[in-house]
């Protein structure tokens, strides 16, 4: 635990940082992500490549925020949060994507579960909005936890959601 967070900056991730974000996610998100480690038909806890590519596509869209240690000469990423836009038809889109992948692999099962959760949550219907800003990745380097980095990343994302005109912003890190 570092304790001193004055040297951390929080900002929107740049598209050219995808490889660094992938490395951070593979180091301290996917090994603990419930949807990833609970999949029973696979020997390894490695994420499905399709899942990684989908997550990184959201970085390209400006939906990721990162915490960077400016004291580190490599400007190490110590925290990542990623959001997506959820609309009333997101459930159908997820099921359609699952059907297009053919089979019953890890990514297909994850998409089906996410679709089921979106249908149950019904955030857009419940709050009568056209879209919501859904933070679904919130990860902090284990050696840097207990310093409110995750809290600050989430606050950063919520502020960003407001500036983008979102009225509702649920969070669920599976």
PDB file of C-alpha atoms in Angstrom:
ATOM      1  CA  UNK A   1       0.000   0.000   0.000  1.00  0.00           C
ATOM      2  CA  UNK A   2       1.483   3.299  -1.096  1.00  0.00           C
ATOM      3  CA  UNK A   3      -0.746   5.715   0.810  1.00  0.00           C
ATOM      4  CA  UNK A   4       0.418   8.749  -1.174  1.00  0.00           C
ATOM      5  CA  UNK A   5      -1.842   9.318  -4.159  1.00  0.00           C
ATOM      6  CA  UNK A   6      -0.870  12.930  -4.926  1.00  0.00           C
ATOM      7  CA  UNK A   7       1.227  11.723  -7.843  1.00  0.00           C
ATOM      8  CA  UNK A   8      -1.696   9.974  -9.537  1.00  0.00           C
ATOM      9  CA  UNK A   9      -3.584  11.532 -12.409  1.00  0.00           C
ATOM     10  CA  UNK A  10      -7.008  10.475 -13.646  1.00  0.00           C
ATOM     11  CA  UNK A  11      -7.949  10.967 -17.273  1.00  0.00           C
ATOM     12  CA  UNK A  12      -9.680   9.496 -20.296  1.00  0.00           C
ATOM     13  CA  UNK A  13      -7.551   6.813 -21.920  1.00  0.00           C
ATOM     14  CA  UNK A  14      -6.241   7.503 -25.395  1.00  0.00           C
ATOM     15  CA  UNK A  15      -6.839   5.001 -28.224  1.00  0.00           C
ATOM     16  CA  UNK A  16      -3.088   4.504 -28.652  1.00  0.00           C
ATOM     17  CA  UNK A  17      -2.901   3.249 -25.050  1.00  0.00           C
ATOM     18  CA  UNK A  18      -4.870   0.071 -25.814  1.00  0.00           C
ATOM     19  CA  UNK A  19      -1.849  -2.219 -25.457  1.00  0.00           C
ATOM     20  CA  UNK A  20      -0.982  -0.755 -22.044  1.00  0.00           C
ATOM     21  CA  UNK A  21      -4.613  -1.019 -20.945  1.00  0.00           C
ATOM     22  CA  UNK A  22      -4.770  -4.613 -22.163  1.00  0.00           C
ATOM     23  CA  UNK A  23      -1.684  -5.394 -20.089  1.00  0.00           C
ATOM     24  CA  UNK A  24      -3.250  -3.762 -17.020  1.00  0.00           C
ATOM     25  CA  UNK A  25      -6.538  -5.647 -17.510  1.00  0.00           C
ATOM     26  CA  UNK A  26      -4.726  -8.956 -17.964  1.00  0.00           C
ATOM     27  CA  UNK A  27      -2.694  -8.270 -14.827  1.00  0.00           C
ATOM     28  CA  UNK A  28      -5.300  -7.042 -12.360  1.00  0.00           C
ATOM     29  CA  UNK A  29      -8.809  -7.286 -13.820  1.00  0.00           C
ATOM     30  CA  UNK A  30      -9.371 -10.524 -15.728  1.00  0.00           C
ATOM     31  CA  UNK A  31      -7.706 -12.784 -13.107  1.00  0.00           C
ATOM     32  CA  UNK A  32     -10.386 -11.650 -10.611  1.00  0.00           C
ATOM     33  CA  UNK A  33     -13.373 -10.867 -12.868  1.00  0.00           C
ATOM     34  CA  UNK A  34     -16.295 -13.072 -11.838  1.00  0.00           C
ATOM     35  CA  UNK A  35     -17.538 -13.676 -15.379  1.00  0.00           C
ATOM     36  CA  UNK A  36     -14.057 -14.779 -16.317  1.00  0.00           C
ATOM     37  CA  UNK A  37     -12.982 -17.002 -13.424  1.00  0.00           C
ATOM     38  CA  UNK A  38     -16.370 -18.649 -12.889  1.00  0.00           C
ATOM     39  CA  UNK A  39     -16.555 -20.144 -16.369  1.00  0.00           C
ATOM     40  CA  UNK A  40     -16.439 -23.891 -15.780  1.00  0.00           C
ATOM     41  CA  UNK A  41     -15.672 -25.277 -19.239  1.00  0.00           C
ATOM     42  CA  UNK A  42     -12.166 -23.890 -19.426  1.00  0.00           C
ATOM     43  CA  UNK A  43      -8.924 -24.844 -17.683  1.00  0.00           C
ATOM     44  CA  UNK A  44      -7.424 -21.371 -17.643  1.00  0.00           C
ATOM     45  CA  UNK A  45      -8.756 -18.116 -16.230  1.00  0.00           C
ATOM     46  CA  UNK A  46      -7.556 -16.274 -19.326  1.00  0.00           C
ATOM     47  CA  UNK A  47     -10.277 -14.125 -20.874  1.00  0.00           C
ATOM     48  CA  UNK A  48     -11.827 -14.910 -24.229  1.00  0.00           C
ATOM     49  CA  UNK A  49     -10.027 -12.911 -26.916  1.00  0.00           C
ATOM     50  CA  UNK A  50     -13.382 -11.640 -28.196  1.00  0.00           C
ATOM     51  CA  UNK A  51     -14.099 -10.203 -24.737  1.00  0.00           C
ATOM     52  CA  UNK A  52     -10.738  -8.424 -24.654  1.00  0.00           C
ATOM     53  CA  UNK A  53     -11.278  -7.000 -28.143  1.00  0.00           C
ATOM     54  CA  UNK A  54     -14.774  -5.782 -27.238  1.00  0.00           C
ATOM     55  CA  UNK A  55     -13.463  -4.105 -24.080  1.00  0.00           C
ATOM     56  CA  UNK A  56     -10.619  -2.442 -25.981  1.00  0.00           C
ATOM     57  CA  UNK A  57     -13.083  -1.200 -28.617  1.00  0.00           C
ATOM     58  CA  UNK A  58     -14.678   0.861 -25.836  1.00  0.00           C
ATOM     59  CA  UNK A  59     -11.274   2.408 -25.116  1.00  0.00           C
ATOM     60  CA  UNK A  60     -11.224   3.446 -28.791  1.00  0.00           C
ATOM     61  CA  UNK A  61     -14.625   5.101 -28.247  1.00  0.00           C
ATOM     62  CA  UNK A  62     -13.379   7.173 -25.299  1.00  0.00           C
ATOM     63  CA  UNK A  63     -15.266   5.196 -22.649  1.00  0.00           C
ATOM     64  CA  UNK A  64     -12.228   4.295 -20.487  1.00  0.00           C
ATOM     65  CA  UNK A  65     -10.678   6.249 -17.641  1.00  0.00           C
ATOM     66  CA  UNK A  66      -7.269   5.435 -16.196  1.00  0.00           C
ATOM     67  CA  UNK A  67      -5.228   6.276 -13.126  1.00  0.00           C
ATOM     68  CA  UNK A  68      -1.557   6.823 -13.900  1.00  0.00           C
ATOM     69  CA  UNK A  69       1.370   6.976 -11.479  1.00  0.00           C
ATOM     70  CA  UNK A  70       3.352  10.034 -12.581  1.00  0.00           C
ATOM     71  CA  UNK A  71       6.210   9.161 -10.199  1.00  0.00           C
ATOM     72  CA  UNK A  72       6.885   6.012 -12.197  1.00  0.00           C
ATOM     73  CA  UNK A  73       9.208   6.643 -15.161  1.00  0.00           C
ATOM     74  CA  UNK A  74       6.948   4.420 -17.303  1.00  0.00           C
ATOM     75  CA  UNK A  75       3.801   6.295 -16.228  1.00  0.00           C
ATOM     76  CA  UNK A  76       2.354   2.986 -14.991  1.00  0.00           C
ATOM     77  CA  UNK A  77      -1.399   2.475 -15.239  1.00  0.00           C
ATOM     78  CA  UNK A  78      -2.548   1.584 -11.709  1.00  0.00           C
ATOM     79  CA  UNK A  79      -6.312   1.697 -12.282  1.00  0.00           C
ATOM     80  CA  UNK A  80      -8.795   1.295 -15.129  1.00  0.00           C
ATOM     81  CA  UNK A  81     -12.526   1.881 -15.452  1.00  0.00           C
ATOM     82  CA  UNK A  82     -14.493   1.243 -18.616  1.00  0.00           C
ATOM     83  CA  UNK A  83     -18.103   2.077 -19.415  1.00  0.00           C
ATOM     84  CA  UNK A  84     -20.519   1.347 -22.220  1.00  0.00           C
ATOM     85  CA  UNK A  85     -23.716   2.908 -23.453  1.00  0.00           C
ATOM     86  CA  UNK A  86     -26.750   0.779 -22.635  1.00  0.00           C
ATOM     87  CA  UNK A  87     -29.953   1.321 -24.612  1.00  0.00           C
ATOM     88  CA  UNK A  88     -33.354  -0.380 -24.426  1.00  0.00           C
ATOM     89  CA  UNK A  89     -32.309  -2.808 -27.197  1.00  0.00           C
ATOM     90  CA  UNK A  90     -28.903  -3.693 -25.705  1.00  0.00           C
ATOM     91  CA  UNK A  91     -30.224  -7.058 -24.512  1.00  0.00           C
ATOM     92  CA  UNK A  92     -31.278  -7.982 -28.053  1.00  0.00           C
ATOM     93  CA  UNK A  93     -27.933  -6.795 -29.440  1.00  0.00           C
ATOM     94  CA  UNK A  94     -26.039  -8.990 -26.960  1.00  0.00           C
ATOM     95  CA  UNK A  95     -28.131 -12.040 -27.848  1.00  0.00           C
ATOM     96  CA  UNK A  96     -27.667 -11.367 -31.557  1.00  0.00           C
ATOM     97  CA  UNK A  97     -23.893 -11.149 -31.082  1.00  0.00           C
ATOM     98  CA  UNK A  98     -23.947 -14.412 -29.102  1.00  0.00           C
ATOM     99  CA  UNK A  99     -25.874 -16.134 -31.912  1.00  0.00           C
ATOM    100  CA  UNK A 100     -23.405 -14.860 -34.513  1.00  0.00           C
ATOM    101  CA  UNK A 101     -20.478 -16.480 -32.678  1.00  0.00           C
ATOM    102  CA  UNK A 102     -21.943 -19.987 -33.037  1.00  0.00           C
ATOM    103  CA  UNK A 103     -21.421 -22.546 -30.335  1.00  0.00           C
ATOM    104  CA  UNK A 104     -21.234 -22.441 -26.576  1.00  0.00           C
ATOM    105  CA  UNK A 105     -17.830 -20.952 -25.836  1.00  0.00           C
ATOM    106  CA  UNK A 106     -16.896 -18.667 -22.995  1.00  0.00           C
ATOM    107  CA  UNK A 107     -17.719 -15.437 -24.832  1.00  0.00           C
ATOM    108  CA  UNK A 108     -21.118 -16.764 -25.967  1.00  0.00           C
ATOM    109  CA  UNK A 109     -22.051 -17.703 -22.411  1.00  0.00           C
ATOM    110  CA  UNK A 110     -20.867 -14.321 -21.113  1.00  0.00           C
ATOM    111  CA  UNK A 111     -22.963 -12.483 -23.691  1.00  0.00           C
ATOM    112  CA  UNK A 112     -26.050 -14.505 -22.798  1.00  0.00           C
ATOM    113  CA  UNK A 113     -25.570 -13.786 -19.096  1.00  0.00           C
ATOM    114  CA  UNK A 114     -25.015 -10.073 -19.750  1.00  0.00           C
ATOM    115  CA  UNK A 115     -28.171 -10.000 -21.884  1.00  0.00           C
ATOM    116  CA  UNK A 116     -30.137 -11.694 -19.117  1.00  0.00           C
ATOM    117  CA  UNK A 117     -28.834  -9.183 -16.554  1.00  0.00           C
ATOM    118  CA  UNK A 118     -29.632  -6.239 -18.838  1.00  0.00           C
ATOM    119  CA  UNK A 119     -33.171  -7.567 -19.292  1.00  0.00           C
ATOM    120  CA  UNK A 120     -33.643  -8.027 -15.530  1.00  0.00           C
ATOM    121  CA  UNK A 121     -32.155  -4.646 -14.633  1.00  0.00           C
ATOM    122  CA  UNK A 122     -34.159  -2.850 -17.326  1.00  0.00           C
ATOM    123  CA  UNK A 123     -32.366   0.375 -16.411  1.00  0.00           C
ATOM    124  CA  UNK A 124     -33.682   2.386 -19.357  1.00  0.00           C
ATOM    125  CA  UNK A 125     -37.270   1.252 -18.790  1.00  0.00           C
ATOM    126  CA  UNK A 126     -37.137   1.627 -15.032  1.00  0.00           C
ATOM    127  CA  UNK A 127     -35.797   5.180 -15.171  1.00  0.00           C
ATOM    128  CA  UNK A 128     -37.548   6.092 -18.441  1.00  0.00           C
ATOM    129  CA  UNK A 129     -34.371   7.110 -20.260  1.00  0.00           C
ATOM    130  CA  UNK A 130     -33.153   6.406 -23.793  1.00  0.00           C
ATOM    131  CA  UNK A 131     -29.675   5.357 -22.664  1.00  0.00           C
ATOM    132  CA  UNK A 132     -27.548   4.820 -19.586  1.00  0.00           C
ATOM    133  CA  UNK A 133     -23.805   4.991 -18.939  1.00  0.00           C
ATOM    134  CA  UNK A 134     -22.886   1.595 -17.505  1.00  0.00           C
ATOM    135  CA  UNK A 135     -19.493   1.232 -15.810  1.00  0.00           C
ATOM    136  CA  UNK A 136     -18.682  -2.477 -16.066  1.00  0.00           C
ATOM    137  CA  UNK A 137     -14.914  -2.539 -15.474  1.00  0.00           C
ATOM    138  CA  UNK A 138     -13.366  -1.091 -12.337  1.00  0.00           C
ATOM    139  CA  UNK A 139      -9.910  -2.468 -11.591  1.00  0.00           C
ATOM    140  CA  UNK A 140      -7.003  -1.335  -9.436  1.00  0.00           C
ATOM    141  CA  UNK A 141      -3.511  -2.805  -9.184  1.00  0.00           C
ATOM    142  CA  UNK A 142      -3.589  -5.015  -6.050  1.00  0.00           C
ATOM    143  CA  UNK A 143      -0.428  -3.378  -4.705  1.00  0.00           C
ATOM    144  CA  UNK A 144      -2.166   0.017  -4.860  1.00  0.00           C
ATOM    145  CA  UNK A 145      -5.524  -0.863  -3.343  1.00  0.00           C
ATOM    146  CA  UNK A 146      -6.965   0.783  -0.217  1.00  0.00           C
ATOM    147  CA  UNK A 147      -5.992   4.226  -1.506  1.00  0.00           C
ATOM    148  CA  UNK A 148      -9.422   5.170  -2.953  1.00  0.00           C
ATOM    149  CA  UNK A 149      -8.162   4.821  -6.535  1.00  0.00           C
ATOM    150  CA  UNK A 150     -11.245   2.819  -7.533  1.00  0.00           C
ATOM    151  CA  UNK A 151     -13.509   5.352  -5.863  1.00  0.00           C
ATOM    152  CA  UNK A 152     -11.822   8.221  -7.712  1.00  0.00           C
ATOM    153  CA  UNK A 153     -12.038   6.371 -11.025  1.00  0.00           C
ATOM    154  CA  UNK A 154     -15.739   5.766 -10.466  1.00  0.00           C
ATOM    155  CA  UNK A 155     -16.301   9.423  -9.522  1.00  0.00           C
ATOM    156  CA  UNK A 156     -14.387  10.411 -12.677  1.00  0.00           C
ATOM    157  CA  UNK A 157     -16.634   8.164 -14.795  1.00  0.00           C
ATOM    158  CA  UNK A 158     -19.816   9.488 -13.171  1.00  0.00           C
ATOM    159  CA  UNK A 159     -18.733  13.078 -13.839  1.00  0.00           C
ATOM    160  CA  UNK A 160     -17.950  12.113 -17.433  1.00  0.00           C
ATOM    161  CA  UNK A 161     -21.389  10.530 -17.804  1.00  0.00           C
ATOM    162  CA  UNK A 162     -23.000  13.786 -16.717  1.00  0.00           C
ATOM    163  CA  UNK A 163     -20.934  15.852 -19.163  1.00  0.00           C
ATOM    164  CA  UNK A 164     -21.968  13.474 -21.959  1.00  0.00           C
ATOM    165  CA  UNK A 165     -25.627  13.991 -21.067  1.00  0.00           C
ATOM    166  CA  UNK A 166     -26.378  10.643 -19.440  1.00  0.00           C
ATOM    167  CA  UNK A 167     -29.026  10.829 -16.730  1.00  0.00           C
ATOM    168  CA  UNK A 168     -28.503   7.320 -15.346  1.00  0.00           C
ATOM    169  CA  UNK A 169     -25.198   5.567 -14.695  1.00  0.00           C
ATOM    170  CA  UNK A 170     -25.343   2.116 -13.089  1.00  0.00           C
ATOM    171  CA  UNK A 171     -22.222   0.202 -12.099  1.00  0.00           C
ATOM    172  CA  UNK A 172     -21.718  -3.553 -12.044  1.00  0.00           C
ATOM    173  CA  UNK A 173     -18.279  -5.048 -12.272  1.00  0.00           C
ATOM    174  CA  UNK A 174     -18.687  -8.679 -13.188  1.00  0.00           C
TER     175      UNK A 174
END
